[in-house]
Coordinates of N, CA, C and O and ligand atoms in Angstrom, one line a residue:
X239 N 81.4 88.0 87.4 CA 82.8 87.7 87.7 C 83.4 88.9 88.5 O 83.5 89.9 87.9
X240 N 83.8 88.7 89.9 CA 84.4 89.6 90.5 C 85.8 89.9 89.8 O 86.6 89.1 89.4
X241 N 85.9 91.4 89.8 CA 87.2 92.2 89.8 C 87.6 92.6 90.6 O 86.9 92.8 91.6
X242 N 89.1 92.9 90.8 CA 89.7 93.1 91.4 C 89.5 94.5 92.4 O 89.7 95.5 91.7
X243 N 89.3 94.7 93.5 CA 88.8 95.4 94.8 C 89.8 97.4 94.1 O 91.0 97.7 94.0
X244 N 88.5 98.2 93.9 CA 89.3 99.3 93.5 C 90.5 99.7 94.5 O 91.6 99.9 94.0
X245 N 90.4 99.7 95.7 CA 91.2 100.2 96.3 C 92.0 98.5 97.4 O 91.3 97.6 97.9
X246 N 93.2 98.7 97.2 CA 94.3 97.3 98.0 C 93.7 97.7 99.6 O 94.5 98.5 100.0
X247 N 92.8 97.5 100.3 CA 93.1 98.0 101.4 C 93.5 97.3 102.5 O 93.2 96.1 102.5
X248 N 94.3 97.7 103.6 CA 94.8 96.8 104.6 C 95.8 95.7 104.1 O 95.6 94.6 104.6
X249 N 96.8 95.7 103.3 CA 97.7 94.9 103.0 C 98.8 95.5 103.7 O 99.4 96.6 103.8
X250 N 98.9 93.7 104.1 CA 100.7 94.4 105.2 C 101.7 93.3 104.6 O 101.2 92.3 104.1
X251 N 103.0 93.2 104.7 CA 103.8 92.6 104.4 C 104.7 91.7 105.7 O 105.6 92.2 106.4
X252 N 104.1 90.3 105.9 CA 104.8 89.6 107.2 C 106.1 89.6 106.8 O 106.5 89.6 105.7
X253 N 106.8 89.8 108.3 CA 108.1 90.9 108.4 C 108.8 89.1 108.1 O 109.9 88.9 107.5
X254 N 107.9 87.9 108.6 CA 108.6 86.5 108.9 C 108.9 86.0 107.2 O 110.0 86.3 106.8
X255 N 108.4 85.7 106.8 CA 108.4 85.3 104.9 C 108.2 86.5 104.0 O 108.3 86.3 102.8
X256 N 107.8 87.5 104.4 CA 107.7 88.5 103.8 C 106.8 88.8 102.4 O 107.0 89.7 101.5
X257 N 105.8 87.8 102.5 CA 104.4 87.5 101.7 C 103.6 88.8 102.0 O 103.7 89.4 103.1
X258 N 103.0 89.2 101.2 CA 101.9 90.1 101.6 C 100.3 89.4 101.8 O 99.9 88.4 101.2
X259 N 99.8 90.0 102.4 CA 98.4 89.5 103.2 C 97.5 90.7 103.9 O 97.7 91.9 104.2
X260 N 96.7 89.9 103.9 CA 95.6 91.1 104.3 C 95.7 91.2 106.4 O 96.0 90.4 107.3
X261 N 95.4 92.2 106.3 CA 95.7 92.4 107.4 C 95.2 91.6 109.3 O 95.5 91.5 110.5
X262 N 94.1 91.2 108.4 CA 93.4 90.2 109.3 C 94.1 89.0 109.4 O 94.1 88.6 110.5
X263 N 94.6 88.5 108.9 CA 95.0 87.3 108.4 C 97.0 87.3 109.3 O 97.8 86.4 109.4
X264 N 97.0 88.6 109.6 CA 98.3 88.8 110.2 C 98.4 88.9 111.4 O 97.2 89.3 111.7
X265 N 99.2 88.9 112.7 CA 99.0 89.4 114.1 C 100.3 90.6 114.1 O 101.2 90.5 113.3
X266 N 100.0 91.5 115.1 CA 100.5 92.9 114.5 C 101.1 93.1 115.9 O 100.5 93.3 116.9
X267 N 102.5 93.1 115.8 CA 103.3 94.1 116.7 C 103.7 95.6 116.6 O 103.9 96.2 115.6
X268 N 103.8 96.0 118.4 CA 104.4 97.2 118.3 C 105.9 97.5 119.3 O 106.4 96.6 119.9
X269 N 106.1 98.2 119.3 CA 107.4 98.6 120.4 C 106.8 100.0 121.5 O 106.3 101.1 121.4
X270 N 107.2 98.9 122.6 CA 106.9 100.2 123.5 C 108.3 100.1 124.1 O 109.0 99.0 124.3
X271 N 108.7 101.2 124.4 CA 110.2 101.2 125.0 C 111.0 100.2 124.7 O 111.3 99.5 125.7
X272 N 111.8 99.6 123.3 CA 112.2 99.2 123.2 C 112.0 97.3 123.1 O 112.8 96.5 122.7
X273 N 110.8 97.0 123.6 CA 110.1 95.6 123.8 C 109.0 95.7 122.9 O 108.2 96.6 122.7
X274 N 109.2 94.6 122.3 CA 108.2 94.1 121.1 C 106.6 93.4 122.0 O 106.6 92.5 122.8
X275 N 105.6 94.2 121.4 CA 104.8 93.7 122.1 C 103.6 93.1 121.2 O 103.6 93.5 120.0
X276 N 102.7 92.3 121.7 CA 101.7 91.7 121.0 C 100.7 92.7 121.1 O 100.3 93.1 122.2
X277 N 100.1 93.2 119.6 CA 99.1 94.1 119.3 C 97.8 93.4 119.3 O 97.2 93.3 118.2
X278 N 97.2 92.9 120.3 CA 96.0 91.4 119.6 C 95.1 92.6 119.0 O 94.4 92.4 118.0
X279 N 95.1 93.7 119.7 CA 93.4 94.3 119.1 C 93.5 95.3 118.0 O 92.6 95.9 117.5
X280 N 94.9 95.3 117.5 CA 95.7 96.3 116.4 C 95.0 97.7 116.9 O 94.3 98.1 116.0
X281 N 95.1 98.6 118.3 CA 94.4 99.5 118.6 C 95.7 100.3 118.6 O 95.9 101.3 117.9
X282 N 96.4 99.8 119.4 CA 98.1 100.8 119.7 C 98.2 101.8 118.3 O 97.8 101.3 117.3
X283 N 98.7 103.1 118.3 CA 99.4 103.5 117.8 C 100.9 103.0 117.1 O 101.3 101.9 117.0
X284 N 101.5 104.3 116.7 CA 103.1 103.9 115.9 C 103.5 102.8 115.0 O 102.8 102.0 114.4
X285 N 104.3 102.8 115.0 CA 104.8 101.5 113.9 C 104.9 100.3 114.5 O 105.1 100.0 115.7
X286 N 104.5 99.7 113.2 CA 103.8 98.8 113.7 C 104.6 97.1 112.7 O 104.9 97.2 111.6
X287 N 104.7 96.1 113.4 CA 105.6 95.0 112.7 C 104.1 93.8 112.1 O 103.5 93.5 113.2
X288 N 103.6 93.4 111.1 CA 103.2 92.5 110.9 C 103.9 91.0 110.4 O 104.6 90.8 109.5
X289 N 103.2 90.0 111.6 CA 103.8 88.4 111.4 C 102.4 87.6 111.0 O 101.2 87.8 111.4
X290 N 102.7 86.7 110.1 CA 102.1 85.9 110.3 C 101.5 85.1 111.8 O 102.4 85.2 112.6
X291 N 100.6 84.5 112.3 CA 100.4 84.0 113.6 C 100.9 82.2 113.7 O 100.5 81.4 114.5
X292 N 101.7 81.9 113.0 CA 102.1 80.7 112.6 C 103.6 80.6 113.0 O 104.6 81.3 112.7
X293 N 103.5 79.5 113.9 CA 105.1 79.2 114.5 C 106.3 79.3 113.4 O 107.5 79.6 113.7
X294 N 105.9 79.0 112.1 CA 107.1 79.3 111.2 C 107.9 80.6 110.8 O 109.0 80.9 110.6
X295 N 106.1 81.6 110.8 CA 107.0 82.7 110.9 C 107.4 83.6 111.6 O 108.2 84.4 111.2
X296 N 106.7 83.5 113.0 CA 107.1 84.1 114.2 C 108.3 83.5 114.1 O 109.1 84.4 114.3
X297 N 109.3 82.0 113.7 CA 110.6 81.8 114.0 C 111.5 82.9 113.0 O 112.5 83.6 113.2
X298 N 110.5 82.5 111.9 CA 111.5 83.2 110.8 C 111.8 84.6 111.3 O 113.0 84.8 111.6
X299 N 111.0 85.7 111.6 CA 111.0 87.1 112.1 C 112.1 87.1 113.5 O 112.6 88.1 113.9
X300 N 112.3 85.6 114.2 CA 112.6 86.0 114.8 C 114.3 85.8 114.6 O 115.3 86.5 115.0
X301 N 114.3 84.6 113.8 CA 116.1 84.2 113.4 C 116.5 85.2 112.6 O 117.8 85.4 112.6
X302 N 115.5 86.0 111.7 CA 116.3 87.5 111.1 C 116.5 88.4 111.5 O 117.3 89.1 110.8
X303 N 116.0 88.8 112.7 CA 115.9 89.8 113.7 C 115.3 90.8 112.8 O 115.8 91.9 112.6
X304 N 114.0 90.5 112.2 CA 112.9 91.2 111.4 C 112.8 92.5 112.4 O 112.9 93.7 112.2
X305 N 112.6 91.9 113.8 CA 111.8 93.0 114.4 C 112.9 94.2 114.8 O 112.6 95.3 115.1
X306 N 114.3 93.7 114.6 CA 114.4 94.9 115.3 C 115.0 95.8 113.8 O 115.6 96.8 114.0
X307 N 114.7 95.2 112.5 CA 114.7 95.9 111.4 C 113.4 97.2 111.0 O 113.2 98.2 110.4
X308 N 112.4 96.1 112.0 CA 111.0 96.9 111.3 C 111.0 98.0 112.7 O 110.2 98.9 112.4
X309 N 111.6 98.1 113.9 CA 111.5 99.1 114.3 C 113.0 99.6 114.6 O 113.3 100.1 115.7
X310 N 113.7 99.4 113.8 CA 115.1 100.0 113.8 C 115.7 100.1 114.9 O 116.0 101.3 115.2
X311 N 116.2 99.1 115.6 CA 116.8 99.1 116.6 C 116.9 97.6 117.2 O 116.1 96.9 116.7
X312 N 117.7 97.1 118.2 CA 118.2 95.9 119.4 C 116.5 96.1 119.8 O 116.1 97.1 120.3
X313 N 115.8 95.1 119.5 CA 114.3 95.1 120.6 C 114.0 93.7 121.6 O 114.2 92.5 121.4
X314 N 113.7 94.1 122.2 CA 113.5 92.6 123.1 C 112.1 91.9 122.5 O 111.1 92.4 122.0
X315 N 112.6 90.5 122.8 CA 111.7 89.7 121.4 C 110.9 88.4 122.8 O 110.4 87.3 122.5
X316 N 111.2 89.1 124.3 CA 110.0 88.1 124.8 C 109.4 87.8 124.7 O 109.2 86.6 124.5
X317 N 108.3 88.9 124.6 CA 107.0 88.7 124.0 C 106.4 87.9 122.9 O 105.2 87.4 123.0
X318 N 107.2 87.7 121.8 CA 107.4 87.1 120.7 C 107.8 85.9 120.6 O 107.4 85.2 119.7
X319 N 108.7 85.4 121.7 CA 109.0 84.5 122.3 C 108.2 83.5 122.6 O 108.2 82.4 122.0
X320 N 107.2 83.9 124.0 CA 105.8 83.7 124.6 C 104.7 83.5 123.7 O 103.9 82.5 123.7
X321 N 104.8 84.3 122.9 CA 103.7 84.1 121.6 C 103.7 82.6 121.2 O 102.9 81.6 121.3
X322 N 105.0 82.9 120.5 CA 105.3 81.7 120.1 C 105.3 80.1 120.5 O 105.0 79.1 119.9
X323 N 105.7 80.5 121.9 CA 105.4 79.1 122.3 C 104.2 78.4 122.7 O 103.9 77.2 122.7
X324 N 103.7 79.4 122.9 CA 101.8 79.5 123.4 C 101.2 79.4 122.2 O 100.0 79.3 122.3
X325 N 101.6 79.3 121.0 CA 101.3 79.6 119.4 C 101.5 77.7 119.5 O 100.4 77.1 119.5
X326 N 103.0 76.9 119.4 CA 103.2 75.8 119.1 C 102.2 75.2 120.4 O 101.2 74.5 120.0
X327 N 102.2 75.2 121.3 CA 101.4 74.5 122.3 C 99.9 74.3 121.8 O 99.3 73.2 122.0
X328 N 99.4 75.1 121.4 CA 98.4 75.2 120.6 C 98.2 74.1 119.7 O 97.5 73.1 119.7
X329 N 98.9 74.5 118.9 CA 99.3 73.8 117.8 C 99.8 72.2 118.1 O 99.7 71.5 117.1
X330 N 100.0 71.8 118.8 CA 101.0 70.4 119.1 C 100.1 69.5 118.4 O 98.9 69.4 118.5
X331 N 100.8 69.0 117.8 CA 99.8 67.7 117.1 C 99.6 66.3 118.5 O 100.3 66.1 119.5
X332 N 98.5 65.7 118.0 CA 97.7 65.0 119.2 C 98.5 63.5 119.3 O 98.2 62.7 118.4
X333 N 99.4 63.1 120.1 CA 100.2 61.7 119.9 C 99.4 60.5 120.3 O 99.4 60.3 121.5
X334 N 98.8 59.7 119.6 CA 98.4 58.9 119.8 C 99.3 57.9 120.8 O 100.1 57.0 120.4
X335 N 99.1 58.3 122.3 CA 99.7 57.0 122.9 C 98.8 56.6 123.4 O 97.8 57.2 123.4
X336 N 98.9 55.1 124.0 CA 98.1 54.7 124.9 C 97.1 53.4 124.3 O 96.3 52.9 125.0
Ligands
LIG202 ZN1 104.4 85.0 107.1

């Protein structure tokens, strides 16, 4: 019977529902000058915002203005934006017409 992992490693808390999760399982922004940007390879330096990669809670992060709490300040949220929509397009469920 596995026990519980000695050390928690890589747990981040999505800034969107604010669940905790393992780090893989999250897509990870950063701020460069003020603009929220998509971390895909989590290589960037600095602080850093963890979202889930799921249209709900990229909305949620984005209707709380998570991001500009997790880096303390007005940040521009295009990127997040773009994510997002490129996230639901993805996602679109398949309409049976025809
Ligand atoms: Zn989440």
């Amino acid at each position: 019977m596995p026990t519980s992992s000695p050390r928690a490693i890589n747990q981040r808390t999505c800034i969107g529902c604010r669940t905790v999760a393992h780090a893989t399982e999250l897509l990870r922004f950063v701020a460069i000058d003020s603009t929220v940007c998509v971390d895909a390879d989590s290589k960037r330096g600095g602080r850093g915002a963890w979202v889930h990669p799921t249209p709900e809670c990229l909305r949620l992060a984005l209707t709380k203005r998570a991001f500009n709490r997790a880096f303390r300040g007005p940040m521009n949220t295009d990127a997040v934006q773009a994510w997002l929509r490129t996230t639901m397009e993805q996602r679109a469920p398949r309409d049976e017409s025809g």
